[in-house]
Coordinates of C-alpha atoms and ligand atoms in Angstrom, one line a residue:
M1 CA -19.0 -38.0 -75.9
K2 CA -22.5 -37.5 -74.5
Y3 CA -23.7 -37.9 -70.9
K4 CA -26.4 -36.6 -68.6
N5 CA -26.0 -34.6 -65.4
P6 CA -26.2 -35.0 -62.5
I7 CA -23.8 -38.0 -62.8
I8 CA -24.9 -39.0 -59.3
P9 CA -28.4 -37.7 -58.6
G10 CA -29.8 -37.1 -55.1
F11 CA -28.3 -35.6 -52.0
Y12 CA -24.6 -36.1 -52.4
P13 CA -23.0 -32.7 -51.9
D14 CA -19.4 -31.5 -51.7
S15 CA -18.1 -34.2 -53.9
S16 CA -14.4 -35.0 -54.1
I17 CA -12.7 -37.3 -56.6
C18 CA -9.4 -39.1 -57.1
R19 CA -8.0 -41.6 -59.5
K20 CA -5.8 -44.7 -59.1
G21 CA -4.9 -46.1 -62.4
E22 CA -8.1 -46.7 -64.3
D23 CA -10.3 -46.4 -61.2
Y24 CA -12.0 -43.3 -60.0
Y25 CA -13.4 -42.9 -56.5
L26 CA -15.8 -40.2 -55.3
V27 CA -17.0 -39.2 -51.8
A28 CA -19.7 -36.8 -50.6
S29 CA -21.0 -35.2 -47.3
S30 CA -23.4 -37.1 -45.1
F31 CA -24.2 -34.7 -42.1
E32 CA -26.4 -36.4 -39.5
Y33 CA -26.8 -39.7 -41.4
F34 CA -25.1 -43.0 -40.6
P35 CA -23.1 -44.6 -42.0
G36 CA -21.2 -41.5 -43.2
V37 CA -19.4 -40.4 -46.3
P38 CA -20.7 -42.6 -49.1
I39 CA -18.0 -43.7 -51.6
F40 CA -18.6 -44.4 -55.3
H41 CA -16.5 -46.1 -58.0
S42 CA -16.3 -45.5 -61.7
K43 CA -14.1 -46.5 -64.6
D44 CA -15.3 -43.8 -67.0
L45 CA -16.5 -40.8 -64.8
V46 CA -20.2 -41.1 -66.0
N47 CA -21.2 -44.6 -64.6
W48 CA -21.0 -44.6 -60.8
E49 CA -21.7 -47.3 -58.3
Q50 CA -21.7 -46.9 -54.5
I51 CA -19.2 -49.4 -53.1
G52 CA -19.5 -48.5 -49.5
N53 CA -19.3 -45.8 -46.9
C54 CA -16.1 -44.6 -45.3
L55 CA -17.4 -44.1 -41.8
T56 CA -19.2 -47.3 -40.7
R57 CA -18.5 -47.5 -37.0
K58 CA -19.5 -45.3 -34.1
S59 CA -15.8 -45.0 -33.1
Q60 CA -15.3 -43.2 -36.5
L61 CA -18.6 -41.3 -36.5
N62 CA -20.4 -40.3 -33.3
L63 CA -23.6 -38.5 -34.2
E64 CA -25.2 -38.4 -30.7
N65 CA -27.2 -35.3 -30.3
V66 CA -26.0 -33.9 -33.6
E67 CA -28.3 -31.2 -35.0
S68 CA -29.8 -31.5 -38.5
S69 CA -27.2 -30.6 -41.2
A70 CA -24.4 -30.7 -38.6
G71 CA -22.1 -33.8 -38.3
I72 CA -20.0 -34.6 -41.4
Y73 CA -19.1 -31.8 -43.8
A74 CA -17.3 -31.8 -47.1
P75 CA -14.9 -34.7 -47.4
T76 CA -11.8 -34.9 -49.7
I77 CA -10.5 -38.2 -51.1
R78 CA -6.9 -38.6 -52.2
Y79 CA -4.7 -41.5 -53.3
N80 CA -1.1 -41.4 -52.1
P81 CA 1.1 -43.5 -54.5
H82 CA 3.9 -43.4 -52.0
D83 CA 2.2 -45.7 -49.5
D84 CA -0.5 -47.0 -51.8
L85 CA -3.3 -45.9 -49.5
F86 CA -6.4 -43.9 -49.9
Y87 CA -7.1 -41.0 -47.5
M88 CA -10.5 -39.4 -46.8
V89 CA -10.3 -36.2 -44.8
T90 CA -13.4 -34.5 -43.4
T91 CA -14.9 -32.6 -40.5
N92 CA -17.3 -33.7 -37.8
V93 CA -18.4 -30.2 -37.0
S94 CA -20.4 -31.4 -34.0
N95 CA -17.5 -33.0 -32.1
I96 CA -14.1 -34.1 -33.2
G97 CA -13.5 -31.4 -35.9
N98 CA -11.0 -32.2 -38.7
F99 CA -9.8 -35.8 -39.1
Y100 CA -8.9 -38.3 -41.7
V101 CA -9.2 -42.0 -42.1
Y102 CA -7.2 -44.3 -44.6
A103 CA -7.8 -47.6 -46.3
K104 CA -6.0 -49.9 -48.7
E105 CA -9.3 -50.7 -50.5
P106 CA -11.7 -47.8 -50.9
S107 CA -14.7 -50.1 -50.3
G108 CA -13.3 -50.4 -46.7
E109 CA -12.7 -51.0 -43.9
W110 CA -11.3 -47.5 -43.2
S111 CA -9.1 -46.8 -40.2
E112 CA -9.9 -45.1 -37.0
P113 CA -9.9 -41.3 -37.2
I114 CA -6.6 -39.4 -37.0
L115 CA -7.3 -35.9 -35.7
V116 CA -5.7 -32.7 -37.1
E117 CA -5.6 -29.8 -34.8
Q118 CA -6.7 -27.1 -37.1
D119 CA -10.1 -25.3 -37.0
G120 CA -12.3 -24.6 -40.0
I121 CA -14.1 -26.9 -42.4
D122 CA -13.5 -28.4 -45.8
P123 CA -10.1 -30.0 -45.2
S124 CA -8.1 -31.3 -48.1
L125 CA -4.8 -33.2 -48.5
F126 CA -2.1 -32.6 -51.1
F127 CA 0.7 -35.2 -51.4
D128 CA 3.8 -33.6 -52.9
D129 CA 6.4 -35.4 -55.1
E130 CA 8.2 -36.7 -52.1
G131 CA 4.9 -38.1 -50.6
V132 CA 4.7 -35.5 -47.9
A133 CA 1.1 -34.7 -47.0
H134 CA 0.0 -31.1 -46.7
F135 CA -3.2 -30.3 -44.9
I136 CA -5.4 -27.3 -45.8
S137 CA -8.7 -26.2 -44.5
N138 CA -10.6 -22.9 -44.5
S139 CA -9.2 -22.0 -41.2
R140 CA -9.5 -18.4 -40.2
D141 CA -6.9 -16.8 -37.9
A142 CA -8.1 -13.4 -36.6
N143 CA -4.5 -12.3 -36.2
V144 CA -3.5 -13.0 -39.8
E145 CA -4.5 -10.6 -42.4
K146 CA -4.4 -13.1 -45.3
A147 CA -6.4 -15.6 -43.3
G148 CA -9.1 -17.7 -45.0
F149 CA -7.1 -20.9 -45.6
R150 CA -4.2 -22.3 -43.8
M151 CA -1.9 -25.1 -44.9
A152 CA 1.0 -27.0 -43.4
P153 CA 2.8 -30.3 -43.9
I154 CA 1.7 -33.0 -41.5
D155 CA 3.1 -36.3 -40.3
I156 CA 0.6 -38.6 -42.1
K157 CA 0.9 -41.3 -39.4
T158 CA -0.1 -39.0 -36.6
G159 CA -1.8 -36.0 -38.1
K160 CA 0.6 -33.6 -36.2
F161 CA 1.8 -30.5 -38.0
L162 CA 5.5 -30.6 -39.1
K163 CA 5.5 -26.8 -39.4
P164 CA 3.1 -24.1 -38.3
P165 CA 0.2 -23.6 -40.7
M166 CA 0.6 -20.8 -43.2
P167 CA -2.1 -18.6 -44.6
L168 CA -2.7 -19.1 -48.3
W169 CA -4.7 -17.3 -51.0
G170 CA -8.0 -16.1 -49.6
G171 CA -10.2 -15.9 -52.7
I172 CA -11.5 -12.9 -54.7
G173 CA -13.3 -11.4 -51.7
S174 CA -16.6 -13.1 -51.9
Y175 CA -18.7 -14.6 -49.1
A176 CA -17.6 -17.9 -47.5
P177 CA -14.3 -18.9 -49.1
E178 CA -14.3 -22.7 -48.6
A179 CA -13.6 -26.1 -50.3
P180 CA -9.8 -25.6 -51.0
H181 CA -7.9 -28.2 -53.1
I182 CA -4.3 -28.0 -54.2
Y183 CA -3.1 -29.5 -57.6
Q184 CA 0.2 -29.6 -59.4
A185 CA 0.3 -29.3 -63.2
N186 CA 2.1 -27.5 -66.0
G187 CA 4.9 -26.4 -63.6
W188 CA 2.4 -24.7 -61.3
F189 CA 0.7 -25.3 -58.0
Y190 CA -3.0 -24.4 -58.2
Q191 CA -5.3 -23.5 -55.3
L192 CA -8.9 -24.1 -56.2
I193 CA -11.7 -22.9 -53.9
A194 CA -15.4 -22.1 -53.7
E195 CA -16.8 -18.7 -52.8
G196 CA -20.2 -16.9 -52.6
G197 CA -21.9 -19.4 -50.3
T198 CA -23.3 -22.8 -51.3
E199 CA -26.6 -21.3 -52.6
I200 CA -27.3 -19.4 -55.8
N201 CA -24.3 -17.2 -55.7
H202 CA -21.9 -20.1 -55.5
M203 CA -18.8 -20.1 -57.7
V204 CA -15.4 -21.7 -58.1
T205 CA -12.3 -19.6 -58.2
I206 CA -8.6 -20.4 -58.6
A207 CA -5.1 -19.1 -58.1
R208 CA -1.6 -20.4 -59.0
S209 CA 1.9 -20.2 -57.7
R210 CA 5.3 -21.6 -58.7
E211 CA 5.9 -22.6 -55.0
L212 CA 3.5 -24.7 -52.9
Y213 CA 3.2 -22.1 -50.2
G214 CA 2.8 -19.1 -52.4
N215 CA 2.6 -16.4 -53.5
Y216 CA -0.6 -17.4 -55.3
E217 CA -1.9 -15.1 -58.1
P218 CA -5.6 -15.2 -58.9
C219 CA -6.8 -16.3 -62.3
P220 CA -7.8 -13.4 -64.5
F221 CA -10.8 -15.4 -65.7
N222 CA -12.3 -16.0 -62.2
P223 CA -14.8 -17.3 -61.5
I224 CA -14.0 -20.4 -63.5
L225 CA -17.4 -21.9 -62.8
T226 CA -20.7 -20.2 -61.7
H227 CA -24.4 -19.8 -62.6
R228 CA -24.8 -16.8 -60.2
D229 CA -25.8 -14.5 -63.1
K230 CA -27.8 -17.3 -64.9
K231 CA -30.7 -17.3 -62.5
W232 CA -33.2 -18.4 -65.2
H233 CA -31.4 -21.7 -65.6
F234 CA -32.7 -25.0 -64.2
I235 CA -29.4 -25.9 -62.7
Q236 CA -28.3 -23.5 -59.9
A237 CA -25.6 -23.1 -57.2
V238 CA -22.8 -24.9 -59.1
G239 CA -19.7 -24.8 -57.1
H240 CA -17.5 -26.7 -54.6
A241 CA -15.4 -28.4 -57.3
D242 CA -12.7 -31.0 -57.3
L243 CA -10.5 -31.8 -60.4
V244 CA -9.1 -35.0 -61.7
E245 CA -6.9 -35.9 -64.7
D246 CA -8.0 -38.9 -66.6
G247 CA -4.7 -40.4 -67.5
N248 CA -5.0 -39.2 -71.1
G249 CA -4.2 -35.6 -70.3
N250 CA -7.9 -34.6 -70.1
W251 CA -9.0 -32.9 -66.9
W252 CA -12.5 -33.0 -65.5
A253 CA -14.3 -31.3 -62.7
V254 CA -16.9 -32.7 -60.3
F255 CA -18.9 -30.2 -58.4
L256 CA -22.3 -29.7 -56.7
G257 CA -25.3 -28.2 -58.3
V258 CA -29.1 -28.2 -57.6
R259 CA -32.1 -28.7 -59.8
I260 CA -34.7 -26.1 -59.0
T261 CA -38.4 -26.7 -59.2
Q262 CA -40.0 -23.2 -59.1
S263 CA -38.5 -19.9 -58.0
F264 CA -35.3 -21.1 -56.4
F265 CA -36.8 -24.0 -54.4
H266 CA -35.0 -27.3 -54.5
H267 CA -35.6 -30.4 -52.4
L268 CA -33.4 -33.2 -53.8
G269 CA -30.3 -31.6 -52.3
R270 CA -27.0 -30.7 -53.9
E271 CA -26.2 -33.4 -56.5
V272 CA -23.0 -34.4 -58.3
F273 CA -22.3 -32.8 -61.7
L274 CA -19.5 -33.4 -64.1
A275 CA -17.9 -31.1 -66.7
P276 CA -14.7 -31.1 -68.8
V277 CA -11.9 -28.7 -67.9
N278 CA -10.4 -26.6 -70.8
W279 CA -7.1 -24.9 -70.4
A280 CA -6.4 -21.3 -71.4
D281 CA -2.9 -20.0 -70.7
D282 CA -2.3 -22.8 -68.2
W283 CA -5.6 -21.8 -66.4
P284 CA -8.3 -24.5 -66.0
I285 CA -11.7 -23.2 -67.1
I286 CA -14.6 -25.5 -66.3
N287 CA -16.6 -26.3 -69.4
A288 CA -14.9 -23.5 -71.2
G289 CA -17.0 -21.1 -69.2
K290 CA -20.2 -22.4 -70.9
L291 CA -23.4 -23.2 -68.9
I292 CA -23.6 -26.6 -67.2
E293 CA -26.5 -28.5 -68.7
I294 CA -28.3 -31.8 -68.0
D295 CA -27.4 -33.1 -71.5
M296 CA -23.7 -32.6 -71.9
E297 CA -21.8 -33.1 -75.1
V298 CA -18.0 -33.1 -74.8
N299 CA -15.5 -32.9 -77.6
I300 CA -13.8 -36.2 -76.8
N301 CA -14.0 -39.3 -79.0
D302 CA -15.0 -41.8 -76.5
N303 CA -17.7 -44.5 -76.9
I304 CA -18.7 -44.4 -73.3
I305 CA -22.4 -45.3 -72.8
Q306 CA -23.9 -43.9 -69.6
N307 CA -26.3 -46.5 -68.1
R308 CA -28.3 -44.5 -65.6
K309 CA -29.8 -46.8 -63.0
T310 CA -33.5 -45.9 -62.9
E311 CA -34.8 -48.7 -60.7
Y312 CA -33.8 -50.1 -57.4
K313 CA -35.6 -53.0 -55.7
T314 CA -35.1 -55.0 -52.5
D315 CA -36.8 -57.6 -50.4
F316 CA -34.3 -56.9 -47.6
R317 CA -33.6 -60.6 -47.2
T318 CA -29.9 -59.7 -46.9
G319 CA -30.5 -56.6 -44.8
I320 CA -29.9 -53.1 -46.1
S321 CA -27.3 -52.2 -48.8
H322 CA -24.8 -49.3 -48.8
E323 CA -27.4 -46.8 -50.1
W324 CA -29.5 -46.9 -46.9
V325 CA -28.9 -44.6 -44.0
H326 CA -30.0 -44.2 -40.4
L327 CA -30.8 -40.9 -38.8
R328 CA -27.8 -40.5 -36.5
N329 CA -26.3 -43.7 -34.9
P330 CA -28.7 -46.6 -35.0
L331 CA -30.0 -47.7 -31.7
D332 CA -29.7 -51.4 -30.7
G333 CA -32.9 -53.4 -30.9
S334 CA -34.5 -51.2 -33.5
Y335 CA -33.6 -53.2 -36.6
R336 CA -33.3 -56.8 -37.7
H337 CA -33.9 -58.8 -40.9
D338 CA -34.5 -62.3 -42.1
E339 CA -35.7 -64.0 -45.2
N340 CA -39.1 -62.5 -44.8
G341 CA -38.1 -58.8 -44.7
L342 CA -36.8 -56.0 -42.6
Y343 CA -38.2 -55.4 -39.2
L344 CA -38.2 -52.0 -37.4
T345 CA -39.2 -51.7 -33.8
G346 CA -40.1 -48.2 -32.8
N347 CA -38.3 -46.7 -29.9
A348 CA -39.6 -43.8 -27.9
L349 CA -38.2 -41.2 -30.4
T350 CA -40.2 -39.8 -33.3
L351 CA -39.3 -38.2 -36.7
T352 CA -40.0 -34.9 -35.0
D353 CA -37.3 -35.4 -32.4
E354 CA -33.8 -34.3 -33.5
A355 CA -32.6 -37.8 -32.4
N356 CA -32.4 -41.4 -33.6
P357 CA -35.8 -42.9 -34.2
A358 CA -36.0 -46.3 -36.0
F359 CA -35.4 -45.1 -39.6
V360 CA -33.8 -46.4 -42.8
G361 CA -33.6 -43.8 -45.6
F362 CA -33.1 -44.0 -49.3
R363 CA -32.2 -40.8 -51.2
Q364 CA -34.8 -39.4 -53.6
R365 CA -32.8 -39.2 -56.9
D366 CA -35.3 -38.0 -59.4
L367 CA -37.9 -35.2 -59.4
D368 CA -40.2 -37.6 -61.1
S369 CA -40.1 -40.7 -59.0
L370 CA -42.2 -43.6 -57.7
I371 CA -41.8 -45.8 -54.6
E372 CA -43.7 -48.8 -53.5
I373 CA -43.5 -50.5 -50.2
D374 CA -45.2 -53.7 -49.1
M375 CA -45.5 -53.7 -45.3
E376 CA -47.3 -55.4 -42.5
F377 CA -47.8 -53.8 -39.1
T378 CA -50.2 -54.7 -36.3
P379 CA -49.8 -52.1 -33.6
K380 CA -50.6 -53.4 -30.1
A381 CA -50.8 -49.9 -28.5
D382 CA -52.4 -46.7 -29.6
C383 CA -49.1 -44.8 -29.6
E384 CA -47.4 -47.1 -32.1
E385 CA -47.0 -46.2 -35.8
A386 CA -44.9 -47.3 -38.8
G387 CA -44.8 -46.4 -42.4
V388 CA -42.8 -44.3 -44.9
T389 CA -41.8 -40.6 -44.6
V390 CA -40.7 -38.1 -47.2
F391 CA -38.1 -36.7 -45.0
Y392 CA -36.0 -33.5 -45.1
K393 CA -35.4 -32.8 -41.4
Y394 CA -37.1 -33.1 -38.0
D395 CA -39.5 -30.2 -38.7
S396 CA -40.0 -30.9 -42.4
H397 CA -41.5 -34.2 -43.4
F398 CA -44.6 -35.9 -44.8
D399 CA -45.5 -39.2 -43.0
F400 CA -47.7 -42.0 -44.5
Y401 CA -48.3 -44.5 -41.8
I402 CA -50.3 -47.2 -40.1
S403 CA -51.4 -46.7 -36.5
K404 CA -54.3 -47.7 -34.3
Q405 CA -56.8 -46.1 -32.0
D406 CA -59.1 -48.1 -29.7
K407 CA -59.7 -51.2 -31.8
T408 CA -59.4 -49.6 -35.3
T409 CA -56.4 -49.5 -37.5
Y410 CA -55.9 -46.3 -39.5
L411 CA -53.8 -45.2 -42.5
S412 CA -52.8 -41.6 -42.1
L413 CA -51.0 -38.8 -44.0
R414 CA -49.4 -36.2 -41.7
K415 CA -47.5 -33.1 -42.7
V416 CA -45.0 -31.6 -40.4
V417 CA -43.9 -28.2 -41.8
G418 CA -42.0 -26.0 -39.3
D419 CA -44.1 -25.6 -36.2
I420 CA -47.3 -26.8 -38.0
T421 CA -48.4 -30.4 -37.7
H422 CA -51.4 -31.3 -39.8
I423 CA -53.1 -34.7 -40.2
Q424 CA -54.4 -34.5 -43.7
S425 CA -56.1 -37.9 -43.9
K426 CA -56.9 -40.6 -41.4
I427 CA -58.7 -43.6 -43.0
P428 CA -59.9 -46.7 -41.1
V429 CA -58.6 -49.8 -42.8
N430 CA -59.5 -53.5 -42.4
S431 CA -56.0 -54.9 -43.1
N432 CA -52.7 -54.7 -41.4
E433 CA -50.9 -55.5 -44.7
V434 CA -50.7 -52.6 -47.2
T435 CA -48.8 -51.4 -50.2
L436 CA -47.9 -47.8 -49.8
K437 CA -47.1 -45.9 -53.0
I438 CA -45.7 -42.4 -53.4
K439 CA -45.3 -40.7 -56.7
S440 CA -43.6 -37.4 -57.2
D441 CA -43.2 -34.7 -59.9
R442 CA -41.3 -31.4 -59.6
L443 CA -44.0 -29.8 -57.5
K444 CA -45.9 -32.5 -55.6
Y445 CA -45.9 -35.8 -53.9
Y446 CA -49.0 -38.1 -54.4
F447 CA -49.8 -40.7 -51.8
Y448 CA -51.6 -43.9 -52.7
A449 CA -52.3 -47.2 -50.8
I450 CA -53.3 -50.6 -52.1
I451 CA -55.4 -52.4 -49.4
E452 CA -57.0 -55.8 -50.1
G453 CA -56.3 -55.3 -53.8
V454 CA -58.0 -51.9 -54.1
E455 CA -55.9 -48.8 -54.8
I456 CA -57.0 -45.6 -53.1
F457 CA -55.6 -42.0 -53.4
V458 CA -54.9 -40.6 -50.0
G459 CA -53.6 -37.1 -50.6
E460 CA -50.8 -34.9 -51.9
A461 CA -48.2 -32.6 -50.6
L462 CA -46.0 -29.8 -52.0
T463 CA -42.3 -30.5 -52.6
R464 CA -41.4 -27.0 -51.7
F465 CA -42.2 -27.6 -48.0
V466 CA -39.4 -30.3 -47.8
S467 CA -36.9 -28.1 -49.6
K468 CA -33.7 -26.3 -48.5
E469 CA -35.4 -22.9 -49.1
A470 CA -38.3 -23.7 -46.7
N471 CA -35.9 -24.6 -44.0
T472 CA -33.0 -23.2 -41.9
R473 CA -29.7 -25.1 -41.5
A474 CA -30.5 -27.2 -44.5
F475 CA -27.6 -28.8 -46.3
T476 CA -29.2 -32.2 -47.0
G477 CA -32.0 -33.4 -49.4
T478 CA -35.1 -35.5 -49.4
L479 CA -35.1 -39.1 -48.4
Y480 CA -37.8 -41.7 -48.7
A481 CA -37.5 -43.5 -45.3
L482 CA -39.1 -46.4 -43.7
Y483 CA -39.7 -45.8 -40.0
A484 CA -41.4 -47.0 -36.8
T485 CA -42.0 -45.1 -33.6
G486 CA -43.6 -45.8 -30.2
N487 CA -44.2 -42.0 -29.8
G488 CA -42.7 -41.7 -26.4
R489 CA -42.5 -45.4 -25.5
L490 CA -40.7 -48.5 -26.7
S491 CA -43.0 -50.3 -29.2
S492 CA -44.2 -53.8 -28.4
S493 CA -44.8 -54.6 -32.1
E494 CA -42.4 -54.8 -35.0
A495 CA -43.2 -53.4 -38.4
R496 CA -42.2 -55.7 -41.3
F497 CA -41.1 -54.2 -44.6
I498 CA -41.4 -56.9 -47.3
R499 CA -40.6 -55.1 -50.5
F500 CA -39.2 -51.7 -51.6
L501 CA -39.2 -50.4 -55.1
Y502 CA -37.7 -47.1 -56.3
Q503 CA -38.2 -45.9 -59.8
G504 CA -36.8 -42.7 -61.2
N505 CA -37.9 -41.1 -64.5
D506 CA -35.8 -38.0 -64.9
Ligands
6LW601 C1 -19.5 -27.4 -46.9 C2 -19.1 -26.2 -47.7 C3 -20.3 -26.1 -48.5 O1 -18.7 -27.7 -45.9 O2 -21.4 -26.4 -47.7 O3 -20.8 -26.0 -50.7 C4 -20.9 -27.0 -46.5 N1 -20.2 -25.9 -49.7 O4 -18.0 -26.3 -48.4 C5 -21.8 -28.1 -46.1 O5 -22.1 -28.9 -47.2

């Protein structure tokens, strides 16, 4: 069987997977973006479709004043056959902490949050043979020597602990033990974790025990997945894994990894990778310890064909689909759609505020990509602007937009990199209807516009300035986002987005 990694390209970190019968479901972190926790479905582990988002209401996901790369961290998804429900447990690090929601159908609606009073991030649930739920997170208790992770049974209806949380195995001593998951197989309980930090020293380690609450003995082959000593490789930071059994006795791991551009820069974020799990002496070794590659060949006779979606188009006539996200909770009055397109009304907030400007973002999934946007915007006041941004975070974005000054309409390219704001181009244009085009390769973005049938090249920008490595607090990845702003005032004019095309060529 052959397939290409990443199986889900673009910023979808901390993936977690579960299976019910022949259906697999996968979730990922979403941080300051709304709706939160995208959920995907697959029948074969290599073809994935986003079927919704778990957190679609403000009552589930309050992102007010949430800093960049805060908000929702590392979710886990589990199916409980005892009540035939799916559970998604995660952390809103900015307010309510650890909580879970449940649903009959993974596409939604998901319940209101049920809080669990344990600190730490990366919560996970394990349902034992009796259907009792055990909650684990990377909770640290300063008074407990073995701290690092704590687990306890909970009442799944209320989230209340049935017993005091117990410290579990703490890892092999590396930095940032996190991402714990518990599995039962071969007469053992396994505790899988990530260590080394989510950057280039990332790794996956494991321990096992005959009893659920220990003692866990570490695997002699740890780490069972890492590229930390393969720094020349295109794929780095592999770690934060979750395992699934496919119903035929084969085990698989999904985990995050990054595709680097030059040095260790990466801007697409942490993406979802897949590898087979091989067993040695009842220890699961991911990809038999071999390197994780883009082109994978697995020794399983399966005629699965991976159809990678390379094109996405919309005319917005039915609004925005599951893939699109707002920056924090959307503000009323900023968005509407009809059969002629999507309308954004700029509020006072800008892309450079750590807040909720009028913004709809689509993840960049390919290093080599193209987007095209047909839009119409007639600003009535000089402060009003609308266009498309290549967005990493509030102080890391490239904006390609229409605005006006006195009686002239301009098309501009602005770069915001840390505390530097630079207008690279400002071109007077005679039309308020334009097609904006951005092409990308590994190292650069190229900005073009088609105005009255004539294509012009406006400028270029370096991908490394919208990367994790150029930023602090950067757990996300680049988005192409349509936006509008009144730059300090509510806009009196709507921007109309008529057509959006994304093409990926990786
Ligand atoms: C997440 C942690 C991590 O909670 O990064 O890769 C944090 N690992 O497990 C944010 O994504």
